[in-house]
């Protein structure tokens, strides 16, 4: 017998105020109006976080499989049914070890893939990345990681102005891996060259990037104006002013903007001392900053909190839902499998109360304990 979940259903085209989602096994079999429903909970597709370094006291950055499993479990309880495990700039040996450790978790479905944020990044815009490990892109390294992961490596962030960056972008995209632009001091033209070579994601837009100038628009304008690029936005009120969040999401639209957490291990944990990529991080009032210079060091955000913040900032519910699920799923090549309440897609649901707090989470047709 098909399972039916009733409430205010958020679809890619709008909100069905009195609706239902019918499930057959691990798939969505119907999405329809259901007039007998009154004041039901919100029903959204499971959240898709394409940029997170950890959470619940656990990290993805060390290549430890049990840490990764626990971090994924923490975010799952906050509605994130699909995520990439994001590492930070590291020695190649750690990148290789992490790929080997996480590939089984990708095959199991715990992770949707691995995201290497670095080490091929700008020293001038490194932010909380460890400058000790930054270097020019290596197609040999990337080819080895892709081969080792056998489909597990899904996205790599690099700075297009570094020597060898365009060759790396072409290698990545040619092997089915998303190339992202981030932590960059690139000019507008250098960024456009990376996009022309195949780069299709802007890593936490504005953060770790040369700022906009009217005579040198830089990477932000190049990424916002590129029709095939999805721009990540950290909706925590720390990384971006709400006015900038609204501006970017309006300029590119919800089909080209994806909310991310950029969360570190401290997400869901008390204030205190933590670590990110071998660097000490202090968390105070929920804000994570490097101990050495105060640079923002990821976030303590969860995707349900990002959704609430976006809605509070004035982004309509249907648009915000696309930004936490549909658009990020498409950005990493999974839009034909999940990320929306549509017939035939995987039955990933988040049920929220009227304050947009998580009530229940379903992944693949099963409720999460």
JSON list of C-alpha atoms in Angstrom, two decimals, residues 60-162:
[
{"chain": "A", "resi": 60, "resn": "UNK", "atom": "CA", "xyz": [35.09, 15.42, 7.12]},
{"chain": "A", "resi": 61, "resn": "UNK", "atom": "CA", "xyz": [38.48, 17.12, 6.90]},
{"chain": "A", "resi": 62, "resn": "UNK", "atom": "CA", "xyz": [40.68, 14.36, 8.36]},
{"chain": "A", "resi": 63, "resn": "UNK", "atom": "CA", "xyz": [39.65, 11.49, 6.10]},
{"chain": "A", "resi": 64, "resn": "UNK", "atom": "CA", "xyz": [38.27, 9.43, 8.98]},
{"chain": "A", "resi": 65, "resn": "UNK", "atom": "CA", "xyz": [35.35, 7.29, 7.77]},
{"chain": "A", "resi": 66, "resn": "UNK", "atom": "CA", "xyz": [33.64, 6.99, 11.16]},
{"chain": "A", "resi": 67, "resn": "UNK", "atom": "CA", "xyz": [33.87, 10.75, 11.69]},
{"chain": "A", "resi": 68, "resn": "UNK", "atom": "CA", "xyz": [32.32, 11.21, 8.25]},
{"chain": "A", "resi": 69, "resn": "UNK", "atom": "CA", "xyz": [29.49, 8.79, 8.98]},
{"chain": "A", "resi": 70, "resn": "UNK", "atom": "CA", "xyz": [28.69, 10.57, 12.25]},
{"chain": "A", "resi": 71, "resn": "UNK", "atom": "CA", "xyz": [28.79, 14.03, 10.62]},
{"chain": "A", "resi": 72, "resn": "UNK", "atom": "CA", "xyz": [26.45, 12.87, 7.86]},
{"chain": "A", "resi": 73, "resn": "UNK", "atom": "CA", "xyz": [24.10, 11.44, 10.48]},
{"chain": "A", "resi": 74, "resn": "UNK", "atom": "CA", "xyz": [24.04, 14.76, 12.34]},
{"chain": "A", "resi": 75, "resn": "UNK", "atom": "CA", "xyz": [23.08, 16.70, 9.22]},
{"chain": "A", "resi": 76, "resn": "UNK", "atom": "CA", "xyz": [20.52, 14.05, 8.22]},
{"chain": "A", "resi": 77, "resn": "UNK", "atom": "CA", "xyz": [18.63, 14.73, 11.45]},
{"chain": "A", "resi": 78, "resn": "UNK", "atom": "CA", "xyz": [18.46, 18.39, 10.35]},
{"chain": "A", "resi": 79, "resn": "UNK", "atom": "CA", "xyz": [16.87, 17.44, 7.03]},
{"chain": "A", "resi": 80, "resn": "UNK", "atom": "CA", "xyz": [19.96, 17.06, 4.82]},
{"chain": "A", "resi": 81, "resn": "UNK", "atom": "CA", "xyz": [19.30, 13.81, 2.99]},
{"chain": "A", "resi": 82, "resn": "UNK", "atom": "CA", "xyz": [22.12, 14.34, 0.47]},
{"chain": "A", "resi": 83, "resn": "UNK", "atom": "CA", "xyz": [25.53, 15.90, 1.08]},
{"chain": "A", "resi": 84, "resn": "UNK", "atom": "CA", "xyz": [29.07, 16.14, -0.15]},
{"chain": "A", "resi": 85, "resn": "UNK", "atom": "CA", "xyz": [31.91, 15.65, 2.30]},
{"chain": "A", "resi": 86, "resn": "UNK", "atom": "CA", "xyz": [34.04, 18.76, 1.90]},
{"chain": "A", "resi": 87, "resn": "UNK", "atom": "CA", "xyz": [37.73, 18.72, 2.74]},
{"chain": "A", "resi": 88, "resn": "UNK", "atom": "CA", "xyz": [39.98, 21.76, 3.07]},
{"chain": "A", "resi": 89, "resn": "UNK", "atom": "CA", "xyz": [43.43, 22.37, 1.63]},
{"chain": "A", "resi": 90, "resn": "UNK", "atom": "CA", "xyz": [45.61, 19.43, 2.57]},
{"chain": "A", "resi": 91, "resn": "UNK", "atom": "CA", "xyz": [48.72, 17.50, 1.57]},
{"chain": "A", "resi": 92, "resn": "UNK", "atom": "CA", "xyz": [48.12, 15.13, -1.33]},
{"chain": "A", "resi": 93, "resn": "UNK", "atom": "CA", "xyz": [48.61, 12.10, 0.92]},
{"chain": "A", "resi": 94, "resn": "UNK", "atom": "CA", "xyz": [45.60, 13.13, 3.02]},
{"chain": "A", "resi": 95, "resn": "UNK", "atom": "CA", "xyz": [43.52, 13.78, -0.09]},
{"chain": "A", "resi": 96, "resn": "UNK", "atom": "CA", "xyz": [44.35, 10.33, -1.36]},
{"chain": "A", "resi": 97, "resn": "UNK", "atom": "CA", "xyz": [43.64, 8.66, 2.00]},
{"chain": "A", "resi": 98, "resn": "UNK", "atom": "CA", "xyz": [40.32, 10.50, 2.35]},
{"chain": "A", "resi": 99, "resn": "UNK", "atom": "CA", "xyz": [39.26, 9.44, -1.13]},
{"chain": "A", "resi": 100, "resn": "UNK", "atom": "CA", "xyz": [39.99, 5.79, -0.32]},
{"chain": "A", "resi": 101, "resn": "UNK", "atom": "CA", "xyz": [38.18, 6.07, 3.05]},
{"chain": "A", "resi": 102, "resn": "UNK", "atom": "CA", "xyz": [35.09, 7.85, 1.74]},
{"chain": "A", "resi": 103, "resn": "UNK", "atom": "CA", "xyz": [34.54, 5.95, -1.51]},
{"chain": "A", "resi": 104, "resn": "UNK", "atom": "CA", "xyz": [32.80, 3.07, 0.33]},
{"chain": "A", "resi": 105, "resn": "UNK", "atom": "CA", "xyz": [30.51, 5.59, 2.07]},
{"chain": "A", "resi": 106, "resn": "UNK", "atom": "CA", "xyz": [29.60, 7.01, -1.34]},
{"chain": "A", "resi": 107, "resn": "UNK", "atom": "CA", "xyz": [28.79, 3.53, -2.65]},
{"chain": "A", "resi": 108, "resn": "UNK", "atom": "CA", "xyz": [26.72, 2.90, 0.49]},
{"chain": "A", "resi": 109, "resn": "UNK", "atom": "CA", "xyz": [24.83, 6.16, -0.01]},
{"chain": "A", "resi": 110, "resn": "UNK", "atom": "CA", "xyz": [25.92, 7.81, 3.25]},
{"chain": "A", "resi": 111, "resn": "UNK", "atom": "CA", "xyz": [27.67, 10.47, 1.17]},
{"chain": "A", "resi": 112, "resn": "UNK", "atom": "CA", "xyz": [26.81, 11.75, -2.30]},
{"chain": "A", "resi": 113, "resn": "UNK", "atom": "CA", "xyz": [30.48, 12.35, -3.02]},
{"chain": "A", "resi": 114, "resn": "UNK", "atom": "CA", "xyz": [33.66, 14.15, -2.04]},
{"chain": "A", "resi": 115, "resn": "UNK", "atom": "CA", "xyz": [34.32, 17.86, -2.49]},
{"chain": "A", "resi": 116, "resn": "UNK", "atom": "CA", "xyz": [37.91, 19.07, -2.40]},
{"chain": "A", "resi": 117, "resn": "UNK", "atom": "CA", "xyz": [37.89, 22.75, -1.46]},
{"chain": "A", "resi": 118, "resn": "UNK", "atom": "CA", "xyz": [41.51, 23.31, -2.37]},
{"chain": "A", "resi": 119, "resn": "UNK", "atom": "CA", "xyz": [44.43, 23.09, -2.18]},
{"chain": "A", "resi": 120, "resn": "UNK", "atom": "CA", "xyz": [44.59, 24.82, -5.58]},
{"chain": "A", "resi": 121, "resn": "UNK", "atom": "CA", "xyz": [43.56, 28.19, -4.18]},
{"chain": "A", "resi": 122, "resn": "UNK", "atom": "CA", "xyz": [44.75, 31.79, -3.95]},
{"chain": "A", "resi": 123, "resn": "UNK", "atom": "CA", "xyz": [47.06, 32.68, -1.07]},
{"chain": "A", "resi": 124, "resn": "UNK", "atom": "CA", "xyz": [45.69, 36.24, -1.20]},
{"chain": "A", "resi": 125, "resn": "UNK", "atom": "CA", "xyz": [42.11, 34.95, -0.68]},
{"chain": "A", "resi": 126, "resn": "UNK", "atom": "CA", "xyz": [42.77, 31.85, 1.41]},
{"chain": "A", "resi": 127, "resn": "UNK", "atom": "CA", "xyz": [40.46, 32.84, 4.27]},
{"chain": "A", "resi": 128, "resn": "UNK", "atom": "CA", "xyz": [40.54, 29.95, 6.74]},
{"chain": "A", "resi": 129, "resn": "UNK", "atom": "CA", "xyz": [42.39, 27.65, 4.33]},
{"chain": "A", "resi": 130, "resn": "UNK", "atom": "CA", "xyz": [45.83, 26.68, 5.60]},
{"chain": "A", "resi": 131, "resn": "UNK", "atom": "CA", "xyz": [48.33, 28.67, 3.48]},
{"chain": "A", "resi": 132, "resn": "UNK", "atom": "CA", "xyz": [50.98, 26.02, 4.10]},
{"chain": "A", "resi": 133, "resn": "UNK", "atom": "CA", "xyz": [49.19, 23.62, 1.75]},
{"chain": "A", "resi": 134, "resn": "UNK", "atom": "CA", "xyz": [48.22, 25.93, -1.13]},
{"chain": "A", "resi": 135, "resn": "UNK", "atom": "CA", "xyz": [49.71, 25.12, -4.51]},
{"chain": "A", "resi": 136, "resn": "UNK", "atom": "CA", "xyz": [49.08, 25.18, -8.27]},
{"chain": "A", "resi": 137, "resn": "UNK", "atom": "CA", "xyz": [46.62, 22.67, -9.69]},
{"chain": "A", "resi": 138, "resn": "UNK", "atom": "CA", "xyz": [48.06, 19.30, -10.66]},
{"chain": "A", "resi": 139, "resn": "UNK", "atom": "CA", "xyz": [46.29, 17.29, -13.33]},
{"chain": "A", "resi": 140, "resn": "UNK", "atom": "CA", "xyz": [48.33, 14.27, -12.24]},
{"chain": "A", "resi": 141, "resn": "UNK", "atom": "CA", "xyz": [47.02, 14.54, -8.69]},
{"chain": "A", "resi": 142, "resn": "UNK", "atom": "CA", "xyz": [43.46, 15.06, -9.85]},
{"chain": "A", "resi": 143, "resn": "UNK", "atom": "CA", "xyz": [43.57, 12.17, -12.28]},
{"chain": "A", "resi": 144, "resn": "UNK", "atom": "CA", "xyz": [44.86, 9.87, -9.53]},
{"chain": "A", "resi": 145, "resn": "UNK", "atom": "CA", "xyz": [42.13, 10.94, -7.11]},
{"chain": "A", "resi": 146, "resn": "UNK", "atom": "CA", "xyz": [39.39, 10.50, -9.71]},
{"chain": "A", "resi": 147, "resn": "UNK", "atom": "CA", "xyz": [40.69, 7.03, -10.59]},
{"chain": "A", "resi": 148, "resn": "UNK", "atom": "CA", "xyz": [41.02, 6.04, -6.93]},
{"chain": "A", "resi": 149, "resn": "UNK", "atom": "CA", "xyz": [37.54, 7.31, -6.05]},
{"chain": "A", "resi": 150, "resn": "UNK", "atom": "CA", "xyz": [35.85, 5.52, -8.96]},
{"chain": "A", "resi": 151, "resn": "UNK", "atom": "CA", "xyz": [33.01, 8.05, -9.02]},
{"chain": "A", "resi": 152, "resn": "UNK", "atom": "CA", "xyz": [33.36, 9.32, -5.45]},
{"chain": "A", "resi": 153, "resn": "UNK", "atom": "CA", "xyz": [35.08, 12.62, -6.31]},
{"chain": "A", "resi": 154, "resn": "UNK", "atom": "CA", "xyz": [32.23, 14.93, -7.33]},
{"chain": "A", "resi": 155, "resn": "UNK", "atom": "CA", "xyz": [33.51, 18.53, -7.02]},
{"chain": "A", "resi": 156, "resn": "UNK", "atom": "CA", "xyz": [36.81, 20.41, -6.77]},
{"chain": "A", "resi": 157, "resn": "UNK", "atom": "CA", "xyz": [37.16, 24.12, -5.94]},
{"chain": "A", "resi": 158, "resn": "UNK", "atom": "CA", "xyz": [40.11, 25.97, -7.44]},
{"chain": "A", "resi": 159, "resn": "UNK", "atom": "CA", "xyz": [41.33, 29.49, -8.22]},
{"chain": "A", "resi": 160, "resn": "UNK", "atom": "CA", "xyz": [41.35, 30.06, -12.00]},
{"chain": "A", "resi": 161, "resn": "UNK", "atom": "CA", "xyz": [44.30, 32.45, -11.92]},
{"chain": "A", "resi": 162, "resn": "UNK", "atom": "CA", "xyz": [46.73, 29.77, -10.72]}
]
